[in-house]
PDB file of C-alpha atoms in Angstrom:
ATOM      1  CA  UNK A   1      38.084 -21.565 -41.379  1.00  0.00           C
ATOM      2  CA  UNK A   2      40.800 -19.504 -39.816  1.00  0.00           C
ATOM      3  CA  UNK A   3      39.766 -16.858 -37.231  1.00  0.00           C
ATOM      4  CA  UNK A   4      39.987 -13.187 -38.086  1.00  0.00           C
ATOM      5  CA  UNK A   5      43.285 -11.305 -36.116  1.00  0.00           C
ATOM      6  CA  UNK A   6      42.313  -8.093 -34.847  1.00  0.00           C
ATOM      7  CA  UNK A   7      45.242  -6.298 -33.890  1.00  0.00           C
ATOM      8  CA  UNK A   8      46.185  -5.166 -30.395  1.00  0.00           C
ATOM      9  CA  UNK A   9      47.264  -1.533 -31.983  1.00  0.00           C
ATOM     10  CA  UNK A  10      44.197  -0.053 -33.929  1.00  0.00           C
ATOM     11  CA  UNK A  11      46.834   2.284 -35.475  1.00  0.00           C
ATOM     12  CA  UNK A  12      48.811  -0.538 -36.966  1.00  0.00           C
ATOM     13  CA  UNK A  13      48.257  -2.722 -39.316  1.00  0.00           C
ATOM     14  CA  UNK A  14      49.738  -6.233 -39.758  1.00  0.00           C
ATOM     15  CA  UNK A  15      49.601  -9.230 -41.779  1.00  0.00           C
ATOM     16  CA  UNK A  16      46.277 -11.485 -40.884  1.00  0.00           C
ATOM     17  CA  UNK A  17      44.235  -8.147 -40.084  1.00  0.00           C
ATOM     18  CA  UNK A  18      40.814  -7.390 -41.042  1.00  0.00           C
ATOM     19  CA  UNK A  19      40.763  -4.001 -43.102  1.00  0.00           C
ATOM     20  CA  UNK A  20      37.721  -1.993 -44.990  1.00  0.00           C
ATOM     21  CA  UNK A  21      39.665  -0.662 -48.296  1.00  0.00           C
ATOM     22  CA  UNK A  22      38.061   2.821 -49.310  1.00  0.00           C
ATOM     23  CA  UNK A  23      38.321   3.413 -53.197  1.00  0.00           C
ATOM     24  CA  UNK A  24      38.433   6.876 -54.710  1.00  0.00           C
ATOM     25  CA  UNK A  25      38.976   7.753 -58.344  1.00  0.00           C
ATOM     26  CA  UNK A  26      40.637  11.141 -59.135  1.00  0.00           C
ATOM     27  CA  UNK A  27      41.816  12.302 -62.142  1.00  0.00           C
ATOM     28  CA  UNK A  28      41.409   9.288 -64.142  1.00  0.00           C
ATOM     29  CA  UNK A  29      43.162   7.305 -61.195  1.00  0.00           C
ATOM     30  CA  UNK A  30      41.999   5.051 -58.447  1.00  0.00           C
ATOM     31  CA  UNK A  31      43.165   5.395 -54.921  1.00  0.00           C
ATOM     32  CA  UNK A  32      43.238   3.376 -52.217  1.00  0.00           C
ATOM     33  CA  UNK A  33      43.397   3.393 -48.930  1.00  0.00           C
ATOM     34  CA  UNK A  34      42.792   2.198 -45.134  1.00  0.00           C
ATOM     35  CA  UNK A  35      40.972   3.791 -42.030  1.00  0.00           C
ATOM     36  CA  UNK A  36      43.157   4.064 -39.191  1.00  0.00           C
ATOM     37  CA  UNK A  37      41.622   5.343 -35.674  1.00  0.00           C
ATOM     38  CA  UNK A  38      43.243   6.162 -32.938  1.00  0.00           C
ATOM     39  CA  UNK A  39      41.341   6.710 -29.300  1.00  0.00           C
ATOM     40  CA  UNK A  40      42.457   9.594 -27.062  1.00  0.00           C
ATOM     41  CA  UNK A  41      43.068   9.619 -23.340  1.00  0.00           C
ATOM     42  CA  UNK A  42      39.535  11.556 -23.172  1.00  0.00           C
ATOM     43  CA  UNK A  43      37.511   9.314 -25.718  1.00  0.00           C
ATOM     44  CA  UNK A  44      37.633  10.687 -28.621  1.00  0.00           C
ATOM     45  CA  UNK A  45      38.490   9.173 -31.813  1.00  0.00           C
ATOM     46  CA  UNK A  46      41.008  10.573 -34.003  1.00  0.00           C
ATOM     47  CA  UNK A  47      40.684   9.521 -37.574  1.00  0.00           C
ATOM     48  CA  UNK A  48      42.989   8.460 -40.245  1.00  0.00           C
ATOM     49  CA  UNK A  49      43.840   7.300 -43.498  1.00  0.00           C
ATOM     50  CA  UNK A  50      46.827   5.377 -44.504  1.00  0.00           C
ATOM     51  CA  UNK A  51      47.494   4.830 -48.766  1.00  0.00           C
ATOM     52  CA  UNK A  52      47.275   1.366 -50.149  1.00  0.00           C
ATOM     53  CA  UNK A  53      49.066  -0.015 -53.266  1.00  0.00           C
ATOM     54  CA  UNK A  54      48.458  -3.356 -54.792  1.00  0.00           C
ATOM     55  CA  UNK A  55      50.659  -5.492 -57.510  1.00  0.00           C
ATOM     56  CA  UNK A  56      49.742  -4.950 -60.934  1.00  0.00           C
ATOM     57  CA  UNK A  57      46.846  -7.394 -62.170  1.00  0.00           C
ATOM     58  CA  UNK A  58      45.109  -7.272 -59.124  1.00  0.00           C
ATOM     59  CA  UNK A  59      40.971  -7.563 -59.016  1.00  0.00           C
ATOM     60  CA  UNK A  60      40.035  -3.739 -58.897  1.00  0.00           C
ATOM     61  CA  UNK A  61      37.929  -3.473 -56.082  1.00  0.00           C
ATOM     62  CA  UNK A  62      34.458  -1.535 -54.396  1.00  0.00           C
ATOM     63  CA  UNK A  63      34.888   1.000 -52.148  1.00  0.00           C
ATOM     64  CA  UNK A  64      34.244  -0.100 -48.634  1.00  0.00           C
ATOM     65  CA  UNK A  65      35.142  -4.188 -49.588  1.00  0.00           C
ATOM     66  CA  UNK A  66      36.600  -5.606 -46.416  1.00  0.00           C
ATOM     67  CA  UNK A  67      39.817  -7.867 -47.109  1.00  0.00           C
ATOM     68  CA  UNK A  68      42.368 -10.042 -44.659  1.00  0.00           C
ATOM     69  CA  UNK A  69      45.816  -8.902 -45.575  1.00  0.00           C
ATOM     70  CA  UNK A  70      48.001 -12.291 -46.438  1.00  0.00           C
ATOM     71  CA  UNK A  71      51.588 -10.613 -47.310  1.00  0.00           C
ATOM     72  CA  UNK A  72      52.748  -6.914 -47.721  1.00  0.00           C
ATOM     73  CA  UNK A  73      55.143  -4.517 -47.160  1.00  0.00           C
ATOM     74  CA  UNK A  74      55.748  -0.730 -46.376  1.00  0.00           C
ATOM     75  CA  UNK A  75      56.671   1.602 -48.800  1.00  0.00           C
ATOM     76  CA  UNK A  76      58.290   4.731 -48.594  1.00  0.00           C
ATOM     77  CA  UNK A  77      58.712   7.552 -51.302  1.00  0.00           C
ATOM     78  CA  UNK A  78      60.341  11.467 -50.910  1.00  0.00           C
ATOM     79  CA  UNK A  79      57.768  13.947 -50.168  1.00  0.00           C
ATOM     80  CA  UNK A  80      57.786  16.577 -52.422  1.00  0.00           C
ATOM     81  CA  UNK A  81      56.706  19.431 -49.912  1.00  0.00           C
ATOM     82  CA  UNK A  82      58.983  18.286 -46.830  1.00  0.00           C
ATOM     83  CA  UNK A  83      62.179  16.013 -47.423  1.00  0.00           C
ATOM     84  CA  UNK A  84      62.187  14.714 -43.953  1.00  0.00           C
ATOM     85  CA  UNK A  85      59.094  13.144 -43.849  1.00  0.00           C
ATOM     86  CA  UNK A  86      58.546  10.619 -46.656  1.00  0.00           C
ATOM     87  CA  UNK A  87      55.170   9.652 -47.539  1.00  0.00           C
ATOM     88  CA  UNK A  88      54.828   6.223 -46.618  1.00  0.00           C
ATOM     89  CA  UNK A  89      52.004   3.628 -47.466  1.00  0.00           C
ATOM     90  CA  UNK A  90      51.349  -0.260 -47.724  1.00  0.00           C
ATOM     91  CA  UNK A  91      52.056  -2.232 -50.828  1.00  0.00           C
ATOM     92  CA  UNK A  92      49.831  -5.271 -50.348  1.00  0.00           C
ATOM     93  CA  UNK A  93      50.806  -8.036 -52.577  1.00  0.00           C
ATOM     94  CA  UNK A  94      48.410 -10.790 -51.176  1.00  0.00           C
ATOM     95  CA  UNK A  95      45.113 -10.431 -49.819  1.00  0.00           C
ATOM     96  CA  UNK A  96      40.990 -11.952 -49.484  1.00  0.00           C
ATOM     97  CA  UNK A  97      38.252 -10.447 -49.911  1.00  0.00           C
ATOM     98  CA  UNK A  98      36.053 -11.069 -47.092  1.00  0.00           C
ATOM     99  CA  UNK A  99      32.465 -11.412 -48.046  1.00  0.00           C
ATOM    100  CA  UNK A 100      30.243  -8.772 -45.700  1.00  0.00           C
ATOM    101  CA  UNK A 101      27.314 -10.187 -43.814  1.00  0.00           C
ATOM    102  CA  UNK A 102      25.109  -6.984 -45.059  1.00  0.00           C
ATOM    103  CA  UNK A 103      26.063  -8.114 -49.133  1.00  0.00           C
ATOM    104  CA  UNK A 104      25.408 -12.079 -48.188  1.00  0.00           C
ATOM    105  CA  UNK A 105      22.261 -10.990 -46.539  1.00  0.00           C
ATOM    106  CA  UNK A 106      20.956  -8.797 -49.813  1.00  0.00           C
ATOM    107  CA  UNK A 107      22.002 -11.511 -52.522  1.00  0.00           C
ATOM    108  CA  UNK A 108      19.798 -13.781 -50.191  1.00  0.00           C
ATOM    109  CA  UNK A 109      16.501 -11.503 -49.928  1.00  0.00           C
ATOM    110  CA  UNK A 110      17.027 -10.955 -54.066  1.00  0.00           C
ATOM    111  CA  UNK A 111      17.606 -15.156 -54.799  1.00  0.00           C
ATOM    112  CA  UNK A 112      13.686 -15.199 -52.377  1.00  0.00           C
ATOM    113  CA  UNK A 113      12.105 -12.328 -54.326  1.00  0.00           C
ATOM    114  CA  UNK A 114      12.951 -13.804 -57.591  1.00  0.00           C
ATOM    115  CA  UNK A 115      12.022 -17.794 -56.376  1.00  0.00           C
ATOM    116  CA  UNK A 116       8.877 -16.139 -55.155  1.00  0.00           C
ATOM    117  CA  UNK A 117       7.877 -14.059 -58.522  1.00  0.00           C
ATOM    118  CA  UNK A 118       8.422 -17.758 -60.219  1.00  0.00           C
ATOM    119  CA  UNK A 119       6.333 -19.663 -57.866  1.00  0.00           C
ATOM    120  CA  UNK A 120       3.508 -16.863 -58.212  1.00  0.00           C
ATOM    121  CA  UNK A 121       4.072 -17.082 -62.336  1.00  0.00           C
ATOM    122  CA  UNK A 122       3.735 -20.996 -62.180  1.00  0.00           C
ATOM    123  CA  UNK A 123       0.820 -21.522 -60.019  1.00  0.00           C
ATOM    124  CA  UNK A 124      -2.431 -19.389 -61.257  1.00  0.00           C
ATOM    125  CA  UNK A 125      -5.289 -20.255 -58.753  1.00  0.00           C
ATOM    126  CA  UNK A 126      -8.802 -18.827 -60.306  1.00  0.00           C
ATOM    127  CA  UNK A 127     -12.273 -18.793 -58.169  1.00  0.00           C
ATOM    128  CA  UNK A 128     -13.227 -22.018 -60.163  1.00  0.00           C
ATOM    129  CA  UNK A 129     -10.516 -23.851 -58.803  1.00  0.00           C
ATOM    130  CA  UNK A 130     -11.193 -23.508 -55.195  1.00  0.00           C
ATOM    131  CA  UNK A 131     -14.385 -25.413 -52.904  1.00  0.00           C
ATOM    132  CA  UNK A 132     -16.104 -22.037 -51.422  1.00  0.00           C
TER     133      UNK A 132
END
């Protein structure tokens, strides 16, 4: 398995990065898009968001699912409100989802709790049964 790229510029992002996609649905549409932080000289954390767009036919996804970025580009469009500063955001065309160790861990504890109801279901022990 390949090793996850972090990139040397938390502001950037770049093809074989690591992101957490945040999904919001407005006005019968979904958005999408990626937290970019930025750390000051003093050590605090600006915060910011950056659009997404995706091909059509891609797998909708959760909010906060983590994904590795395989091939995109930027996009730019006119900004309605100020002509020299186009709105720009990434058009990802390829990407993974990257399973999250807090999901993997839940599916796990439900797979034990549901083995465990079965084993209790299968094996009835009465007060006949035992040698005390």
């Amino acid at each position: 398995m390949e090793e996850e790229k972090q990139s040397k510029h938390p502001y950037k992002i770049m093809i074989g990065d690591k992101i957490r996609v945040f999904r919001k649905d407005y006005a019968g549409r979904t958005y999408y898009n990626a937290q970019i932080q930025q750390k000051n000289y003093d050590g605090t954390i600006n915060k910011y968001y950056r659009p997404l767009n995706f091909k059509k036919g891609f797998d909708d996804l959760a909010n906060e699912t983590d994904i590795i970025i395989k091939d995109m580009f930027e996009n730019l469009r006119p900004n309605k409100n100020d002509s020299y500063n186009p709105i720009t955001s990434l058009f990802i065309t390829d990407y993974e989802i990257v399973e999250r160790q807090e999901q993997i861990q839940k599916q796990a504890l439900e797979n034990f709790r549901e083995n465990l109801n079965e084993f209790e279901n299968e094996y009835d022990i009465s007060d006949e049964d035992l040698p005390f």
